[in-house]
mmCIF file of C-alpha atoms and ligand atoms in Angstrom:
data_model
loop_
_atom_site.group_PDB
_atom_site.id
_atom_site.type_symbol
_atom_site.label_atom_id
_atom_site.label_comp_id
_atom_site.label_asym_id
_atom_site.label_seq_id
_atom_site.Cartn_x
_atom_site.Cartn_y
_atom_site.Cartn_z
ATOM 1 C CA MET A 148 18.362 -2.146 15.054
ATOM 2 C CA SER A 149 15.291 -3.721 13.572
ATOM 3 C CA PHE A 150 12.705 -5.848 15.334
ATOM 4 C CA THR A 151 13.161 -8.526 12.668
ATOM 5 C CA SER A 152 16.042 -10.400 11.067
ATOM 6 C CA LYS A 153 15.022 -9.149 7.625
ATOM 7 C CA GLY A 154 14.757 -5.417 8.107
ATOM 8 C CA PHE A 155 12.078 -2.856 8.917
ATOM 9 C CA PRO A 156 8.753 -4.700 9.374
ATOM 10 C CA MET A 157 5.993 -3.371 7.118
ATOM 11 C CA MET A 158 2.609 -5.079 7.097
ATOM 12 C CA LEU A 159 -0.061 -4.213 4.542
ATOM 13 C CA THR A 160 -3.265 -5.636 6.028
ATOM 14 C CA PHE A 161 -6.809 -5.727 4.673
ATOM 15 C CA ASP A 162 -10.076 -6.181 6.551
ATOM 16 C CA LEU A 163 -12.502 -7.705 4.068
ATOM 17 C CA ASP A 164 -15.686 -6.718 5.895
ATOM 18 C CA CYS A 165 -18.043 -6.547 2.882
ATOM 19 C CA GLU A 166 -21.718 -6.297 3.917
ATOM 20 C CA THR A 167 -20.886 -6.872 7.613
ATOM 21 C CA MET A 168 -19.521 -3.318 7.626
ATOM 22 C CA TRP A 169 -23.179 -2.232 7.685
ATOM 23 C CA THR A 170 -25.009 -5.178 9.287
ATOM 24 C CA ALA A 171 -22.676 -4.871 12.290
ATOM 25 C CA ARG A 172 -23.920 -1.336 12.868
ATOM 26 C CA ASP A 173 -27.579 -2.191 12.321
ATOM 27 C CA PRO A 174 -29.076 -5.685 11.986
ATOM 28 C CA GLU A 175 -31.810 -4.172 9.798
ATOM 29 C CA ALA A 176 -29.241 -2.946 7.273
ATOM 30 C CA HIS A 177 -29.899 -6.005 5.109
ATOM 31 C CA THR A 178 -33.246 -4.418 4.197
ATOM 32 C CA ARG A 179 -31.375 -1.489 2.581
ATOM 33 C CA PRO A 180 -30.004 -2.844 -0.714
ATOM 34 C CA ILE A 181 -28.060 0.239 -1.751
ATOM 35 C CA LEU A 182 -26.315 0.469 1.623
ATOM 36 C CA MET A 183 -25.484 -3.230 1.394
ATOM 37 C CA SER A 184 -24.164 -2.795 -2.126
ATOM 38 C CA GLN A 185 -21.422 -0.548 -0.744
ATOM 39 C CA GLY A 186 -20.211 -3.611 1.179
ATOM 40 C CA ALA A 187 -20.667 -5.950 -1.785
ATOM 41 C CA TYR A 188 -18.169 -3.797 -3.691
ATOM 42 C CA GLY A 189 -15.513 -5.434 -1.496
ATOM 43 C CA TRP A 190 -15.982 -8.972 -2.832
ATOM 44 C CA LYS A 191 -17.273 -8.045 -6.277
ATOM 45 C CA ARG A 192 -14.611 -5.558 -7.290
ATOM 46 C CA GLY A 193 -12.363 -4.120 -4.563
ATOM 47 C CA VAL A 194 -10.529 -7.236 -3.419
ATOM 48 C CA TRP A 195 -9.626 -8.151 -6.999
ATOM 49 C CA ARG A 196 -8.094 -4.761 -7.654
ATOM 50 C CA VAL A 197 -6.110 -4.976 -4.399
ATOM 51 C CA LEU A 198 -4.837 -8.411 -5.466
ATOM 52 C CA GLU A 199 -3.641 -6.950 -8.774
ATOM 53 C CA VAL A 200 -1.631 -4.248 -7.002
ATOM 54 C CA LEU A 201 -0.073 -6.727 -4.561
ATOM 55 C CA LYS A 202 0.808 -9.099 -7.393
ATOM 56 C CA ARG A 203 2.514 -6.254 -9.282
ATOM 57 C CA TYR A 204 5.059 -5.993 -6.446
ATOM 58 C CA ASP A 205 4.975 -9.656 -5.360
ATOM 59 C CA ILE A 206 3.804 -8.632 -1.896
ATOM 60 C CA LYS A 207 2.193 -11.106 0.508
ATOM 61 C CA SER A 208 -0.418 -9.684 2.873
ATOM 62 C CA THR A 209 -2.766 -10.607 5.668
ATOM 63 C CA PHE A 210 -6.519 -10.445 5.098
ATOM 64 C CA PHE A 211 -8.735 -10.342 8.193
ATOM 65 C CA VAL A 212 -12.056 -11.808 7.041
ATOM 66 C CA PRO A 213 -15.286 -12.228 9.062
ATOM 67 C CA GLY A 214 -16.564 -15.831 9.132
ATOM 68 C CA VAL A 215 -19.768 -15.033 7.249
ATOM 69 C CA VAL A 216 -17.714 -13.524 4.405
ATOM 70 C CA VAL A 217 -15.442 -16.584 4.383
ATOM 71 C CA GLU A 218 -18.506 -18.845 4.134
ATOM 72 C CA ALA A 219 -20.170 -16.796 1.399
ATOM 73 C CA HIS A 220 -17.145 -16.316 -0.875
ATOM 74 C CA GLN A 221 -14.955 -19.382 -1.131
ATOM 75 C CA GLU A 222 -13.834 -18.132 -4.560
ATOM 76 C CA VAL A 223 -12.294 -15.060 -2.920
ATOM 77 C CA ILE A 224 -10.599 -17.146 -0.227
ATOM 78 C CA ASP A 225 -9.201 -19.488 -2.891
ATOM 79 C CA ALA A 226 -7.800 -16.527 -4.847
ATOM 80 C CA LEU A 227 -6.174 -15.070 -1.722
ATOM 81 C CA LEU A 228 -4.583 -18.415 -0.848
ATOM 82 C CA LYS A 229 -3.435 -18.990 -4.420
ATOM 83 C CA ASP A 230 -1.536 -15.701 -4.313
ATOM 84 C CA GLY A 231 0.101 -16.634 -1.001
ATOM 85 C CA HIS A 232 -1.817 -14.343 1.323
ATOM 86 C CA GLU A 233 -2.808 -15.118 4.903
ATOM 87 C CA ILE A 234 -6.426 -15.403 6.119
ATOM 88 C CA ALA A 235 -6.822 -14.209 9.706
ATOM 89 C CA HIS A 236 -9.723 -14.068 12.182
ATOM 90 C CA HIS A 237 -11.959 -10.996 12.213
ATOM 91 C CA SER A 238 -14.987 -12.301 14.186
ATOM 92 C CA HIS A 239 -17.911 -14.089 12.576
ATOM 93 C CA THR A 240 -20.512 -11.394 11.893
ATOM 94 C CA HIS A 241 -18.425 -8.293 12.737
ATOM 95 C CA ARG A 242 -20.968 -7.339 15.416
ATOM 96 C CA TRP A 243 -19.454 -4.828 17.813
ATOM 97 C CA ILE A 244 -17.970 -6.721 20.725
ATOM 98 C CA VAL A 245 -19.116 -4.300 23.415
ATOM 99 C CA THR A 246 -22.743 -5.112 22.514
ATOM 100 C CA LEU A 247 -22.316 -8.885 22.958
ATOM 101 C CA THR A 248 -22.848 -11.169 25.926
ATOM 102 C CA PRO A 249 -19.900 -13.402 26.912
ATOM 103 C CA GLU A 250 -21.755 -16.343 25.328
ATOM 104 C CA GLU A 251 -22.222 -14.434 22.078
ATOM 105 C CA GLU A 252 -18.561 -13.444 22.071
ATOM 106 C CA ARG A 253 -17.534 -17.065 22.419
ATOM 107 C CA GLU A 254 -19.871 -18.054 19.595
ATOM 108 C CA GLU A 255 -18.448 -15.321 17.321
ATOM 109 C CA MET A 256 -14.954 -16.633 17.990
ATOM 110 C CA GLU A 257 -15.757 -20.310 17.466
ATOM 111 C CA ARG A 258 -17.951 -19.998 14.362
ATOM 112 C CA ALA A 259 -15.380 -17.925 12.457
ATOM 113 C CA GLN A 260 -12.594 -20.221 13.614
ATOM 114 C CA GLN A 261 -14.423 -23.199 12.122
ATOM 115 C CA ALA A 262 -15.313 -21.289 8.935
ATOM 116 C CA ILE A 263 -11.633 -20.428 8.352
ATOM 117 C CA ILE A 264 -10.449 -23.974 9.084
ATOM 118 C CA LYS A 265 -13.036 -25.331 6.637
ATOM 119 C CA ALA A 266 -12.155 -22.819 3.903
ATOM 120 C CA THR A 267 -8.361 -22.816 4.250
ATOM 121 C CA GLY A 268 -7.528 -26.150 5.888
ATOM 122 C CA GLU A 269 -5.796 -24.524 8.850
ATOM 123 C CA ALA A 270 -6.528 -22.488 11.952
ATOM 124 C CA PRO A 271 -6.005 -18.733 11.726
ATOM 125 C CA ARG A 272 -2.854 -17.441 13.445
ATOM 126 C CA GLY A 273 -3.983 -13.878 14.094
ATOM 127 C CA TRP A 274 -6.986 -11.970 15.352
ATOM 128 C CA ARG A 275 -8.238 -8.443 14.792
ATOM 129 C CA SER A 276 -11.287 -7.031 16.511
ATOM 130 C CA PRO A 277 -14.298 -5.851 14.561
ATOM 131 C CA ALA A 278 -14.620 -2.077 15.109
ATOM 132 C CA ALA A 279 -11.647 -1.813 17.469
ATOM 133 C CA GLU A 280 -13.034 -2.940 20.824
ATOM 134 C CA VAL A 281 -12.170 -5.769 23.216
ATOM 135 C CA THR A 282 -13.486 -6.975 26.567
ATOM 136 C CA ASP A 283 -11.910 -9.131 29.284
ATOM 137 C CA VAL A 284 -13.721 -12.076 27.668
ATOM 138 C CA THR A 285 -12.047 -11.294 24.322
ATOM 139 C CA MET A 286 -8.635 -11.255 25.917
ATOM 140 C CA ASP A 287 -9.291 -14.628 27.576
ATOM 141 C CA LEU A 288 -10.370 -16.012 24.175
ATOM 142 C CA ILE A 289 -7.199 -14.728 22.466
ATOM 143 C CA LYS A 290 -5.231 -16.761 24.983
ATOM 144 C CA GLU A 291 -7.518 -19.796 24.795
ATOM 145 C CA TYR A 292 -7.440 -19.919 20.980
ATOM 146 C CA ASP A 293 -3.658 -19.599 21.094
ATOM 147 C CA PHE A 294 -3.376 -16.802 18.545
ATOM 148 C CA ARG A 295 0.227 -16.154 17.539
ATOM 149 C CA TYR A 296 -0.432 -12.451 17.099
ATOM 150 C CA SER A 297 -3.072 -9.810 17.626
ATOM 151 C CA SER A 298 -3.329 -6.527 15.719
ATOM 152 C CA ASN A 299 -5.619 -4.370 17.773
ATOM 153 C CA PHE A 300 -4.159 -1.791 20.118
ATOM 154 C CA PHE A 301 -3.222 1.809 19.345
ATOM 155 C CA ASP A 302 -0.680 2.345 22.109
ATOM 156 C CA ASN A 303 2.690 1.984 20.406
ATOM 157 C CA ASP A 304 4.686 1.936 17.184
ATOM 158 C CA GLU A 305 6.539 -1.175 18.302
ATOM 159 C CA PRO A 306 5.487 -4.803 18.694
ATOM 160 C CA TYR A 307 5.201 -6.261 22.169
ATOM 161 C CA MET A 308 4.055 -9.409 23.933
ATOM 162 C CA LEU A 309 0.380 -9.184 24.843
ATOM 163 C CA LYS A 310 -0.740 -9.361 28.463
ATOM 164 C CA VAL A 311 -3.979 -10.991 29.585
ATOM 165 C CA ARG A 312 -5.188 -10.134 33.096
ATOM 166 C CA GLY A 313 -1.693 -8.882 33.891
ATOM 167 C CA ALA A 314 0.225 -11.942 32.723
ATOM 168 C CA GLU A 315 2.232 -12.002 29.487
ATOM 169 C CA ILE A 316 1.074 -14.577 26.924
ATOM 170 C CA ASP A 317 2.851 -15.959 23.852
ATOM 171 C CA CYS A 318 1.103 -13.595 21.451
ATOM 172 C CA VAL A 319 2.739 -10.688 19.623
ATOM 173 C CA GLU A 320 0.718 -7.480 19.532
ATOM 174 C CA LEU A 321 1.118 -5.572 16.255
ATOM 175 C CA PRO A 322 -0.344 -2.168 17.069
ATOM 176 C CA PHE A 323 -1.556 0.329 14.507
ATOM 177 C CA ARG A 324 -3.405 3.650 14.550
ATOM 178 C CA TYR A 325 -6.456 5.125 12.824
ATOM 179 C CA ILE A 326 -4.253 7.492 10.814
ATOM 180 C CA ASN A 327 -2.794 4.427 9.049
ATOM 181 C CA THR A 328 -6.181 3.019 8.068
ATOM 182 C CA ASP A 329 -8.296 3.965 5.045
ATOM 183 C CA SER A 330 -11.801 4.186 6.522
ATOM 184 C CA PRO A 331 -11.454 7.565 8.280
ATOM 185 C CA TYR A 332 -10.570 9.118 4.910
ATOM 186 C CA PHE A 333 -12.822 7.253 2.506
ATOM 187 C CA GLN A 334 -15.804 5.694 4.303
ATOM 188 C CA PHE A 335 -18.670 7.868 3.174
ATOM 189 C CA ALA A 336 -22.361 7.022 3.544
ATOM 190 C CA LYS A 337 -25.594 8.848 4.260
ATOM 191 C CA ILE A 338 -25.820 7.114 7.636
ATOM 192 C CA LEU A 339 -22.414 8.439 8.759
ATOM 193 C CA PRO A 340 -23.008 12.139 9.313
ATOM 194 C CA GLY A 341 -19.997 14.421 9.053
ATOM 195 C CA ARG A 342 -17.908 12.013 6.973
ATOM 196 C CA THR A 343 -16.417 13.402 3.796
ATOM 197 C CA ILE A 344 -14.102 11.832 1.233
ATOM 198 C CA THR A 345 -10.433 12.836 1.419
ATOM 199 C CA ASN A 346 -8.200 13.518 -1.572
ATOM 200 C CA PRO A 347 -6.072 10.350 -1.943
ATOM 201 C CA ARG A 348 -2.995 12.510 -2.646
ATOM 202 C CA GLN A 349 -3.323 13.901 0.847
ATOM 203 C CA VAL A 350 -3.538 10.384 2.286
ATOM 204 C CA LEU A 351 -0.417 9.400 0.340
ATOM 205 C CA ASP A 352 1.387 12.274 2.070
ATOM 206 C CA ILE A 353 0.111 11.212 5.490
ATOM 207 C CA TRP A 354 1.058 7.544 5.095
ATOM 208 C CA SER A 355 4.428 8.443 3.539
ATOM 209 C CA TRP A 356 5.288 10.766 6.432
ATOM 210 C CA GLU A 357 4.205 8.084 8.882
ATOM 211 C CA PHE A 358 6.436 5.533 7.130
ATOM 212 C CA ASP A 359 9.426 7.885 6.830
ATOM 213 C CA THR A 360 9.314 8.651 10.549
ATOM 214 C CA LEU A 361 8.772 5.078 11.683
ATOM 215 C CA PHE A 362 11.551 3.870 9.375
ATOM 216 C CA ALA A 363 13.974 6.513 10.650
ATOM 217 C CA GLU A 364 13.110 5.551 14.236
ATOM 218 C CA GLU A 365 13.560 1.830 13.384
ATOM 219 C CA ARG A 366 10.112 0.838 14.633
ATOM 220 C CA MET A 367 7.450 -0.913 12.505
ATOM 221 C CA MET A 368 4.359 -0.070 10.463
ATOM 222 C CA VAL A 369 0.981 -1.709 10.050
ATOM 223 C CA LEU A 370 -1.304 -0.306 7.385
ATOM 224 C CA ALA A 371 -4.922 -1.446 7.786
ATOM 225 C CA CYS A 372 -7.190 -1.027 4.770
ATOM 226 C CA HIS A 373 -10.541 -2.255 3.487
ATOM 227 C CA PRO A 374 -10.932 -3.497 -0.112
ATOM 228 C CA GLU A 375 -14.314 -1.690 -0.119
ATOM 229 C CA PHE A 376 -12.369 1.632 -0.087
ATOM 230 C CA ILE A 377 -8.752 1.027 -1.074
ATOM 231 C CA GLY A 378 -9.990 -1.264 -3.865
ATOM 232 C CA GLN A 379 -11.745 1.602 -5.646
ATOM 233 C CA PRO A 380 -9.810 2.974 -8.650
ATOM 234 C CA SER A 381 -8.261 5.977 -6.911
ATOM 235 C CA GLY A 382 -7.620 3.890 -3.796
ATOM 236 C CA ALA A 383 -5.684 1.308 -5.795
ATOM 237 C CA ILE A 384 -3.519 4.087 -7.251
ATOM 238 C CA LEU A 385 -2.909 5.366 -3.717
ATOM 239 C CA LEU A 386 -1.907 1.869 -2.598
ATOM 240 C CA ASP A 387 0.402 1.483 -5.598
ATOM 241 C CA LYS A 388 2.089 4.835 -4.990
ATOM 242 C CA PHE A 389 2.482 4.123 -1.279
ATOM 243 C CA ILE A 390 4.101 0.753 -2.027
ATOM 244 C CA ARG A 391 6.493 2.507 -4.428
ATOM 245 C CA HIS A 392 7.391 5.007 -1.711
ATOM 246 C CA VAL A 393 8.071 2.193 0.780
ATOM 247 C CA THR A 394 10.003 -0.035 -1.617
ATOM 248 C CA ALA A 395 12.206 2.879 -2.724
ATOM 249 C CA GLN A 396 13.799 2.510 0.702
ATOM 250 C CA THR A 397 16.212 -0.392 1.149
ATOM 251 C CA GLY A 398 15.968 -2.592 4.215
ATOM 252 C CA VAL A 399 12.163 -2.900 4.378
ATOM 253 C CA TRP A 400 10.584 -6.316 4.891
ATOM 254 C CA ILE A 401 6.979 -6.338 3.626
ATOM 255 C CA ASP A 402 5.181 -9.563 4.479
ATOM 256 C CA ARG A 403 2.253 -11.318 6.152
ATOM 257 C CA CYS A 404 1.644 -10.683 9.851
ATOM 258 C CA ASP A 405 2.141 -14.348 10.791
ATOM 259 C CA ARG A 406 5.643 -14.494 9.302
ATOM 260 C CA ILE A 407 6.758 -11.157 10.692
ATOM 261 C CA ALA A 408 5.335 -11.905 14.154
ATOM 262 C CA ALA A 409 7.085 -15.290 14.205
ATOM 263 C CA ASP A 410 10.394 -13.627 13.346
ATOM 264 C CA MET A 411 9.929 -10.932 15.992
ATOM 265 C CA ARG A 412 8.876 -13.224 18.823
ATOM 266 C CA PRO A 413 12.261 -14.499 20.112
ATOM 267 C CA GLY A 414 13.692 -10.985 20.371
ATOM 268 C CA LEU A 415 10.643 -9.725 22.157
ATOM 269 C CA MET A 416 10.770 -12.621 24.611
ATOM 270 C CA ALA A 417 14.454 -11.932 25.322
ATOM 271 C CA THR A 418 13.856 -8.290 26.120
ATOM 272 C CA ALA A 419 10.610 -8.797 28.051
HETATM 273 ZN ZN1 ZN B 260 -13.646 -4.953 10.061
#
């Protein structure tokens, strides 16, 4: 039996990091225009191509957007909202959490929260860490900001209620894994030694096998992509073909994380 009332939960999520993908690694990255331009591809071109693919199948998604990107690109936020997508919290500057002081962490949380409220008119319902790290301070903030869901941990293929300092809170964790993200396959840059670009056909196989198995086991799937990569021409074809593979199966509910988490929550509470 499914975790939701509407079938197998499938979430296509997008982290619109743009230039913060590089400035988070190195504050001096802004002095390297060609490196930065790889991030600018996200808001200039990639996100628009992703929107076209989603529109083709009338799919609603969740976009995790750093506060500085929200502030710099209201036109992108407006387009996402117009198409019915969800804007979720992805820190303010995307700086890696393990390098921050508790005060800086709190500032990252609050500034992006305010940026999203200003740009969308409502508080974000979900949170995803920049660069997949959390601290005890982060977990306290997730509780304090009353996020309805978190999509961060790699420990399961099923949703569960998040625990903070040992106590369950009213926040659904939507775990995913690196194999179901695009960056390990496509994020290539001179400053990332050892990274090569994978054939998208191979990635289609990997994601399809992941989906087939998770569907057969009646679990859930979260795909986490970046418009900077999946929004390139071959990436958009990969996304299109993967959506076709998923939608060929009956009984799949593809939707935004906030809606799916809200539907899951009562069942998870009952079995906790
Ligand atoms: Zn990110």
